[in-house]
Coordinates of C-alpha atoms in Angstrom, one line a residue:
M1 CA 94.1 76.5 127.9
E2 CA 97.0 78.9 128.6
R3 CA 96.1 82.5 129.3
L4 CA 97.7 84.6 126.6
G5 CA 96.3 88.1 127.4
V6 CA 96.3 90.9 124.8
G7 CA 98.7 90.8 121.9
I8 CA 99.6 92.0 118.5
G9 CA 100.6 90.5 115.2
W10 CA 104.4 90.7 114.8
R11 CA 105.4 92.0 111.4
P12 CA 109.0 93.1 110.4
E13 CA 107.7 96.6 109.5
I14 CA 106.7 97.2 113.2
A15 CA 109.1 94.9 115.0
E16 CA 110.9 97.6 116.9
A17 CA 107.7 99.4 117.8
V18 CA 106.2 96.1 119.1
E19 CA 109.3 95.5 121.3
R20 CA 108.8 99.0 122.9
M21 CA 105.0 98.8 123.1
P22 CA 103.6 98.6 126.7
G23 CA 101.1 96.0 127.6
V24 CA 101.9 93.5 124.8
D25 CA 101.5 90.1 126.5
W26 CA 102.1 88.0 123.4
V27 CA 102.7 88.1 119.6
E28 CA 101.6 86.1 116.6
I29 CA 103.8 85.5 113.6
V30 CA 102.9 84.3 110.1
S31 CA 104.6 80.9 110.2
E32 CA 105.7 80.9 106.5
N33 CA 107.5 84.2 106.9
V34 CA 110.1 83.0 109.4
C35 CA 112.9 80.4 109.3
P36 CA 113.5 78.4 112.5
G37 CA 117.3 78.5 112.0
H38 CA 117.4 82.2 111.4
L39 CA 114.9 83.9 113.6
P40 CA 114.7 87.7 113.4
E41 CA 116.6 89.3 116.3
S42 CA 113.4 91.1 117.4
L43 CA 111.7 87.7 118.0
R44 CA 114.7 86.4 119.8
R45 CA 114.6 89.4 122.2
L46 CA 110.9 89.0 122.7
R47 CA 111.4 85.3 123.6
E48 CA 114.2 86.2 126.0
R49 CA 111.9 88.6 127.7
G50 CA 109.4 85.8 128.1
T51 CA 106.9 87.0 125.5
T52 CA 104.8 84.2 124.1
V53 CA 105.1 83.7 120.3
V54 CA 102.4 81.8 118.4
P55 CA 103.0 80.7 114.7
H56 CA 100.0 81.3 112.5
G57 CA 100.0 79.3 109.3
V58 CA 98.3 80.3 106.0
S59 CA 99.3 77.6 103.5
L60 CA 98.1 74.2 104.9
G61 CA 94.7 74.3 103.3
L62 CA 93.1 71.9 105.8
G63 CA 89.7 72.5 104.2
G64 CA 90.9 71.3 100.9
A65 CA 90.1 67.9 99.4
E66 CA 93.6 66.5 99.7
R67 CA 95.3 65.3 102.9
P68 CA 97.6 67.8 104.5
D69 CA 101.1 68.1 103.0
E70 CA 103.7 66.4 105.3
R71 CA 106.3 69.0 104.4
R72 CA 104.0 71.9 105.4
L73 CA 103.1 70.2 108.6
K74 CA 106.7 69.6 109.5
A75 CA 107.6 73.2 108.8
L76 CA 104.8 74.4 111.1
A77 CA 106.0 71.9 113.8
E78 CA 109.6 73.2 113.5
R79 CA 108.5 76.8 114.0
A80 CA 106.5 75.9 117.1
E81 CA 109.5 74.1 118.6
A82 CA 112.0 76.8 117.7
L83 CA 109.8 79.4 119.4
G84 CA 108.7 77.4 122.4
S85 CA 105.1 78.1 121.4
P86 CA 102.2 76.7 123.5
L87 CA 100.0 76.2 120.3
V88 CA 99.9 76.8 116.6
S89 CA 97.0 78.1 114.5
E90 CA 95.7 77.8 110.9
H91 CA 92.6 78.4 108.9
I92 CA 89.4 76.6 108.0
A93 CA 90.0 77.2 104.3
F94 CA 91.2 75.7 101.0
V95 CA 94.1 77.4 99.1
R96 CA 94.6 75.0 96.2
A97 CA 92.7 72.5 94.0
G98 CA 92.9 70.4 90.9
G99 CA 95.7 68.0 90.3
A100 CA 95.4 64.2 90.1
P101 CA 92.1 63.7 91.9
T102 CA 90.3 65.8 89.2
G103 CA 92.4 65.2 86.1
S104 CA 93.0 68.9 85.7
P105 CA 96.0 71.2 86.2
R106 CA 96.9 72.1 89.8
L107 CA 95.8 75.6 90.8
E108 CA 96.9 77.8 93.7
A109 CA 94.5 80.5 95.0
G110 CA 97.2 82.6 96.7
H111 CA 94.7 83.3 99.4
L112 CA 92.2 81.7 101.8
L113 CA 88.9 80.5 100.2
P114 CA 85.8 79.4 102.1
V115 CA 85.0 75.7 102.6
P116 CA 81.4 74.7 101.8
R117 CA 79.4 74.1 105.0
T118 CA 78.4 70.6 103.9
R119 CA 78.7 67.1 105.5
D120 CA 81.2 66.1 102.8
A121 CA 83.4 69.1 103.6
L122 CA 83.1 68.6 107.3
D123 CA 84.0 64.9 107.1
V124 CA 87.1 65.7 105.0
L125 CA 88.1 68.6 107.3
C126 CA 87.8 66.5 110.4
E127 CA 90.0 63.8 109.0
N128 CA 92.6 66.4 107.8
V129 CA 92.6 68.0 111.3
R130 CA 93.2 64.7 113.0
I131 CA 96.2 64.1 110.6
A132 CA 97.6 67.6 111.5
Q133 CA 97.1 67.1 115.2
E134 CA 99.1 63.9 115.2
A135 CA 101.9 65.6 113.3
L136 CA 102.1 68.7 115.5
P137 CA 103.9 68.9 118.9
V138 CA 101.5 71.4 120.4
P139 CA 97.7 71.9 120.2
L140 CA 96.1 73.3 117.0
A141 CA 93.6 76.1 116.8
L142 CA 91.6 76.8 113.6
E143 CA 90.3 80.2 112.4
N144 CA 87.0 81.0 110.8
I145 CA 87.7 83.0 107.6
A146 CA 86.1 86.0 105.9
A147 CA 84.3 85.3 102.7
L148 CA 83.2 87.4 99.7
L149 CA 81.1 84.7 98.3
T150 CA 78.7 82.0 99.4
W151 CA 78.6 78.3 98.4
P152 CA 75.1 77.2 97.2
D153 CA 73.2 74.5 99.0
E154 CA 75.0 74.7 102.3
E155 CA 73.7 72.4 105.0
L156 CA 75.0 74.0 108.2
T157 CA 75.4 77.5 109.7
E158 CA 78.9 78.7 110.6
G159 CA 78.3 78.1 114.2
Q160 CA 77.0 74.6 113.7
F161 CA 79.9 73.8 111.4
L162 CA 82.5 75.0 113.9
Y163 CA 80.7 73.3 116.8
E164 CA 80.8 69.9 115.1
L165 CA 84.4 70.4 114.0
A166 CA 85.5 71.1 117.6
D167 CA 83.3 68.4 119.0
R168 CA 84.5 65.7 116.7
T169 CA 88.2 66.5 116.7
G170 CA 88.9 68.4 120.0
V171 CA 90.6 71.1 117.9
R172 CA 90.6 74.6 119.5
L173 CA 89.0 77.6 117.8
L174 CA 90.5 80.9 116.8
I175 CA 87.5 83.2 116.5
D176 CA 88.1 86.2 114.3
V177 CA 85.4 88.7 115.2
A178 CA 86.3 90.9 112.2
N179 CA 85.5 87.9 110.0
L180 CA 82.2 87.5 111.6
H181 CA 81.5 91.2 110.8
T182 CA 82.7 90.5 107.2
N183 CA 80.3 87.6 106.8
H184 CA 77.5 89.7 108.3
V185 CA 77.9 92.4 105.6
N186 CA 78.7 90.1 102.7
R187 CA 76.6 87.1 103.5
G188 CA 73.8 88.4 105.8
E189 CA 74.9 86.1 108.6
D190 CA 74.1 87.2 112.2
P191 CA 77.2 87.4 114.3
A192 CA 75.2 87.0 117.5
R193 CA 73.7 83.8 116.3
A194 CA 77.1 82.5 115.3
L195 CA 78.5 83.2 118.8
A196 CA 75.4 81.6 120.4
E197 CA 76.0 78.4 118.4
L198 CA 79.7 78.1 119.1
P199 CA 81.4 76.1 121.8
L200 CA 83.0 79.2 123.2
E201 CA 84.9 77.4 125.9
A202 CA 86.9 75.8 123.0
I203 CA 88.3 79.2 122.1
A204 CA 92.1 79.4 122.1
Y205 CA 92.2 83.1 121.2
V206 CA 90.5 85.8 119.2
H207 CA 91.5 88.0 116.3
V208 CA 90.5 91.6 115.9
A209 CA 91.2 93.6 112.7
G210 CA 90.0 96.4 110.5
G211 CA 88.7 96.6 106.9
F212 CA 86.6 98.8 104.6
E213 CA 83.4 98.7 102.7
R214 CA 83.1 99.3 99.0
D215 CA 80.0 99.0 96.9
G216 CA 78.2 97.0 99.6
V217 CA 81.1 94.5 100.0
W218 CA 83.3 94.4 103.1
H219 CA 86.9 93.8 102.5
D220 CA 88.9 92.3 105.4
S221 CA 92.0 94.3 104.6
H222 CA 94.0 94.2 107.9
A223 CA 95.2 97.7 106.8
H224 CA 92.6 99.9 108.4
P225 CA 91.6 100.8 112.0
V226 CA 89.3 98.4 113.9
P227 CA 85.7 99.7 113.3
Q228 CA 83.2 100.0 116.1
P229 CA 80.9 97.1 114.8
V230 CA 83.9 94.7 115.2
L231 CA 84.5 95.9 118.8
G232 CA 80.8 95.4 119.4
I233 CA 81.1 91.7 118.3
L234 CA 84.1 91.4 120.6
A235 CA 82.1 92.8 123.5
D236 CA 79.3 90.3 122.8
L237 CA 81.8 87.5 122.8
A238 CA 83.4 88.7 126.0
S239 CA 80.0 88.9 127.7
R240 CA 79.6 85.1 127.0
V241 CA 83.1 83.8 127.8
S242 CA 86.5 85.2 128.9
P243 CA 88.7 84.5 125.9
P244 CA 92.2 83.2 126.8
G245 CA 93.8 85.7 124.4
V246 CA 92.9 88.5 122.0
L247 CA 95.2 89.7 119.2
L248 CA 95.2 92.8 117.0
E249 CA 96.1 92.1 113.4
R250 CA 97.6 94.7 111.1
D251 CA 99.4 93.6 107.9
E252 CA 99.7 96.7 105.8
N253 CA 99.4 100.5 105.9
F254 CA 101.0 100.6 109.4
P255 CA 100.1 103.6 111.4
E256 CA 102.3 105.3 114.1
P257 CA 102.9 103.1 117.1
A258 CA 100.7 105.4 119.2
E259 CA 97.7 104.6 117.1
L260 CA 98.3 100.8 117.5
E261 CA 98.7 101.3 121.2
R262 CA 95.3 103.1 121.3
E263 CA 93.7 100.2 119.4
L264 CA 95.2 97.8 121.9
G265 CA 93.9 99.9 124.7
A266 CA 90.4 99.9 123.2
I267 CA 90.5 96.1 122.8
R268 CA 91.7 95.7 126.4
K269 CA 88.9 97.9 127.7
V270 CA 86.4 95.6 125.9
V271 CA 87.7 92.3 127.1
E272 CA 88.8 93.3 130.6
P273 CA 85.9 95.4 131.8
G274 CA 85.8 93.9 135.3
R275 CA 82.6 92.0 134.8
P276 CA 82.3 88.2 134.8
P277 CA 81.2 86.5 131.5
A278 CA 77.9 84.8 131.3
V279 CA 78.0 81.3 132.8
R280 CA 77.9 78.5 130.3
E281 CA 78.2 74.7 130.4
P282 CA 81.9 73.6 130.3
Y283 CA 83.1 72.5 126.9
E284 CA 84.5 69.0 126.7
A285 CA 86.4 68.1 123.6
V286 CA 85.6 64.7 122.0
R287 CA 88.6 63.0 120.4
A288 CA 87.5 59.4 120.1
P289 CA 89.8 57.6 117.6
G290 CA 88.1 57.3 114.3
A291 CA 85.4 59.9 115.1
A292 CA 86.3 62.1 112.2
D293 CA 86.2 59.3 109.7
A294 CA 83.1 57.5 110.8
H295 CA 82.1 57.7 107.1
A296 CA 84.5 56.8 104.4
T297 CA 86.1 60.1 103.2
G298 CA 87.2 58.8 99.8
P299 CA 84.0 59.6 97.9
A300 CA 83.6 62.8 99.9
R301 CA 87.1 63.9 99.0
Q302 CA 86.4 63.3 95.3
R303 CA 83.2 65.3 95.4
L304 CA 84.8 68.1 97.3
A305 CA 87.8 68.1 94.9
L306 CA 85.6 68.5 91.9
A307 CA 83.6 71.3 93.5
Q308 CA 86.6 73.3 94.8
T309 CA 88.4 72.9 91.5
A310 CA 85.5 74.2 89.5
L311 CA 85.2 77.2 91.8
L312 CA 88.9 78.0 91.9
S313 CA 89.2 77.6 88.1
A314 CA 86.4 80.1 87.6
L315 CA 88.2 82.6 89.9
V316 CA 91.7 82.3 88.5
A317 CA 91.5 80.8 85.1
G318 CA 88.4 82.3 83.6
T319 CA 86.4 79.2 83.3
P320 CA 82.5 79.4 83.6
V321 CA 81.1 80.2 87.0
P322 CA 79.7 77.1 88.6
E323 CA 75.9 76.9 88.9
G324 CA 74.5 78.5 92.0
F325 CA 77.2 81.1 92.6
D326 CA 76.6 84.8 92.4
R327 CA 78.4 86.1 89.3
A328 CA 78.9 89.6 90.7
R329 CA 80.4 88.3 93.9
M330 CA 82.6 85.9 91.9
G331 CA 83.9 88.8 90.0
V332 CA 84.7 90.7 93.2
Q333 CA 86.5 87.6 94.6
A334 CA 88.5 87.1 91.4
R335 CA 89.7 90.7 91.4
A336 CA 90.6 90.4 95.1
L337 CA 92.6 87.3 94.5
A338 CA 94.5 88.9 91.6
A339 CA 95.2 92.1 93.6
K340 CA 96.4 90.0 96.6
R341 CA 98.6 88.0 94.2
A342 CA 100.1 91.2 92.8
D343 CA 100.8 92.6 96.3
V344 CA 102.5 89.4 97.5
V345 CA 104.7 89.1 94.4
A346 CA 105.7 92.7 95.0
K347 CA 106.8 91.7 98.5
V348 CA 108.7 88.5 97.6
A349 CA 110.3 90.2 94.5
P350 CA 110.6 93.9 95.4
E351 CA 112.8 94.6 92.5
L352 CA 110.0 94.2 90.0
P353 CA 107.9 97.2 91.1
V354 CA 111.2 99.2 91.0
L355 CA 112.1 98.1 87.5
L356 CA 108.6 98.4 86.1
G357 CA 107.6 101.5 88.0
A358 CA 104.0 102.6 87.8
G359 CA 103.3 100.0 85.2
Y360 CA 104.0 97.0 87.5
R361 CA 100.5 96.5 88.8
A362 CA 98.7 96.9 85.4
A363 CA 101.1 94.5 83.8
F364 CA 100.8 91.9 86.5
L365 CA 97.0 92.0 86.6
A366 CA 96.9 91.6 82.8
Y367 CA 99.3 88.5 83.2
A368 CA 97.2 87.1 86.0
R369 CA 94.0 87.1 84.0
T370 CA 95.3 84.4 81.7
R371 CA 98.0 82.7 83.9
P372 CA 96.7 80.9 87.0
M373 CA 99.3 80.4 89.8
S374 CA 100.4 76.8 89.9
G375 CA 103.3 77.2 92.3
G376 CA 104.4 79.6 95.1
H377 CA 104.6 83.3 94.8
R378 CA 108.3 83.2 93.9
Q379 CA 107.6 81.0 91.0
D380 CA 104.8 83.3 90.1
A381 CA 107.2 86.2 89.9
L382 CA 109.5 84.3 87.6
D383 CA 106.6 83.3 85.4
F384 CA 105.4 86.9 85.2
V385 CA 108.8 88.2 84.1
A386 CA 109.2 85.4 81.6
S387 CA 105.8 86.2 80.1
L388 CA 106.8 89.8 79.7
L389 CA 110.1 89.0 78.0
R390 CA 108.5 86.5 75.6
A391 CA 106.1 89.3 74.6
G392 CA 109.0 91.7 74.0
R393 CA 107.9 93.9 76.9
P394 CA 108.4 96.4 78.3
D395 CA 109.2 98.7 75.4
D396 CA 112.3 100.2 77.1
P397 CA 115.3 98.0 76.0
A398 CA 117.2 98.9 79.2
V399 CA 114.4 97.7 81.4
R400 CA 114.0 94.5 79.4
R401 CA 117.7 93.8 79.8
A402 CA 117.5 94.4 83.5
L403 CA 114.4 92.0 83.8
R404 CA 116.3 89.4 81.8
E405 CA 119.2 89.5 84.1
W406 CA 116.9 89.4 87.1
W407 CA 115.2 86.3 85.7
L408 CA 118.4 84.5 84.8
E409 CA 119.8 85.2 88.3
R410 CA 116.8 83.4 89.9
S411 CA 115.6 80.8 87.5
G412 CA 118.4 78.3 87.7
P413 CA 119.1 75.8 90.5
A414 CA 122.0 77.9 91.8
P415 CA 123.3 81.5 91.6
R416 CA 125.0 82.5 88.4
S417 CA 128.7 81.9 88.2
G418 CA 131.4 82.5 85.6
G419 CA 132.1 78.9 84.7
P420 CA 131.6 77.4 81.2
A421 CA 128.6 75.2 82.3
A422 CA 126.9 78.2 83.8
R423 CA 127.4 80.2 80.6
V424 CA 126.0 77.4 78.5
A425 CA 122.9 77.2 80.8
R426 CA 122.4 80.9 80.6
A427 CA 122.7 80.9 76.9
A428 CA 120.1 78.1 76.6
R429 CA 117.7 80.0 78.7
K430 CA 118.2 83.1 76.6
V431 CA 117.3 81.1 73.5
L432 CA 114.1 79.9 75.2
L433 CA 113.2 83.4 76.1
R434 CA 113.4 84.5 72.5
R435 CA 110.9 81.9 71.3

C-alpha cells in the first residue's frame, strides 16, 4: 500500500491555507463536490507540486440493499482518473431505501446511516463491494462510520464485521478513530477491542476528527478540535501497526490556519514517535471469485431492504419506530438528519438563508418534518421553496416574489429566456404554485 503520510481534508474554505501549510503530504476531497473537467485551481496547483489527492465518496451507499448505482461508480472513477489518485474511499453505510424492492416511496437519508452487523447485511455489502471494485480503476477503501443508534439483534462486533468484509473482498479499510470514539460513547463499544479484532495490515489510511458531547450523546461534527480521547485511540492504533496515511478532517467552523497546523503536529507526534509498532501477522487479502456471493443474496437483499426502509421511514417520515430500537436515540438521529439536511441545502442554495434571514432554519425544519427527501439536496431546496409558496409564505410579499423568481429560475430544464415558449412555461408553473 502506498505511503501517504500526514494530510488534511481539502475544502474550498481553507484551500489557500492548505496550499501554504507546511508538512501536508496529501489531501482528501469529497468526491461529489468536484467536477473532473473543472477542477479548482488550488487542487491543480497541489497536483502540479506532486501532492497526492484522494477522492472520498459519500453517496454510493454500498451498505444499502440495492446494487451500486452505475452512474455514481462512473463518477467516482472519473475523479480518481482526473486526479491521478492511487485509491478512492467510501463508507460502510446506507444512504437511501425504499423504492421497487419494498413497494414504498424511495427515501434519501441525506447522511450516512449504520448498516446492521448481520450476516444478511455482510453478504449484501460484500457483493456490492465486488461490483464497485470491478468498476473502479484504483483500489477501494471503506470507512467505518459513527452511529447515534444501534440495530437490534446484531450478530457481529464492529471488528468482526470489518475483518470478514476485508477477508472476503480484499477491500482496504479506512479506519476513523473519531468514529470509534463516537461508538464508544454512544453504543458502549470498546475501541481497544475493535482495534484488536481488525486486520490492521489492511488499513489504507486513518481519519482523525473532532466532535462534541451533548446530553450523553457524542456528535461527530467535524467542526471542533480533536479531543484527547481520539488521539489516545490513534496512539493505540499506531502502537499496533504503522498506518500508511493519517488525515485530519474539518468540514465546518474552520479555525485559523495556525490551529490546524497545531492539530496536524499533534497527529504527527502520535503516529511518528520513533518507536516500531507491535509485530503482527501479515494480512493477506482473499479475493476468490464468488466469495462474496457464496450465499444467494436475493433473499438477503429483500430482508435488508425492508429493515432499512422501516428505519429510514421512521427517521425522516414520522412512521412508527421499528421494534427493538431505542426511541430516544431515534429522536436524536432524526433531529440530526434534519439539521444536516438544512445545513446542506443552505450550502447548495445559499440564496435561501439570505432571503429568509433568521427564519430559514425554523422554516426548513418544519418542512422537513413532513416532507422526506426523495432526491438530491438541490431538488430538496426546490421542494422546500415550493412548499412555502403554496402555503402563502413567508408573510412579506417582497420576499415571496423573490422566492418565486428563484424557484422559476431553477425549476425548469434550462435557464429562463424571453421567448414565447419560456413565458408560457413560466406562466404554467405560476398557476401550479397558486393551487
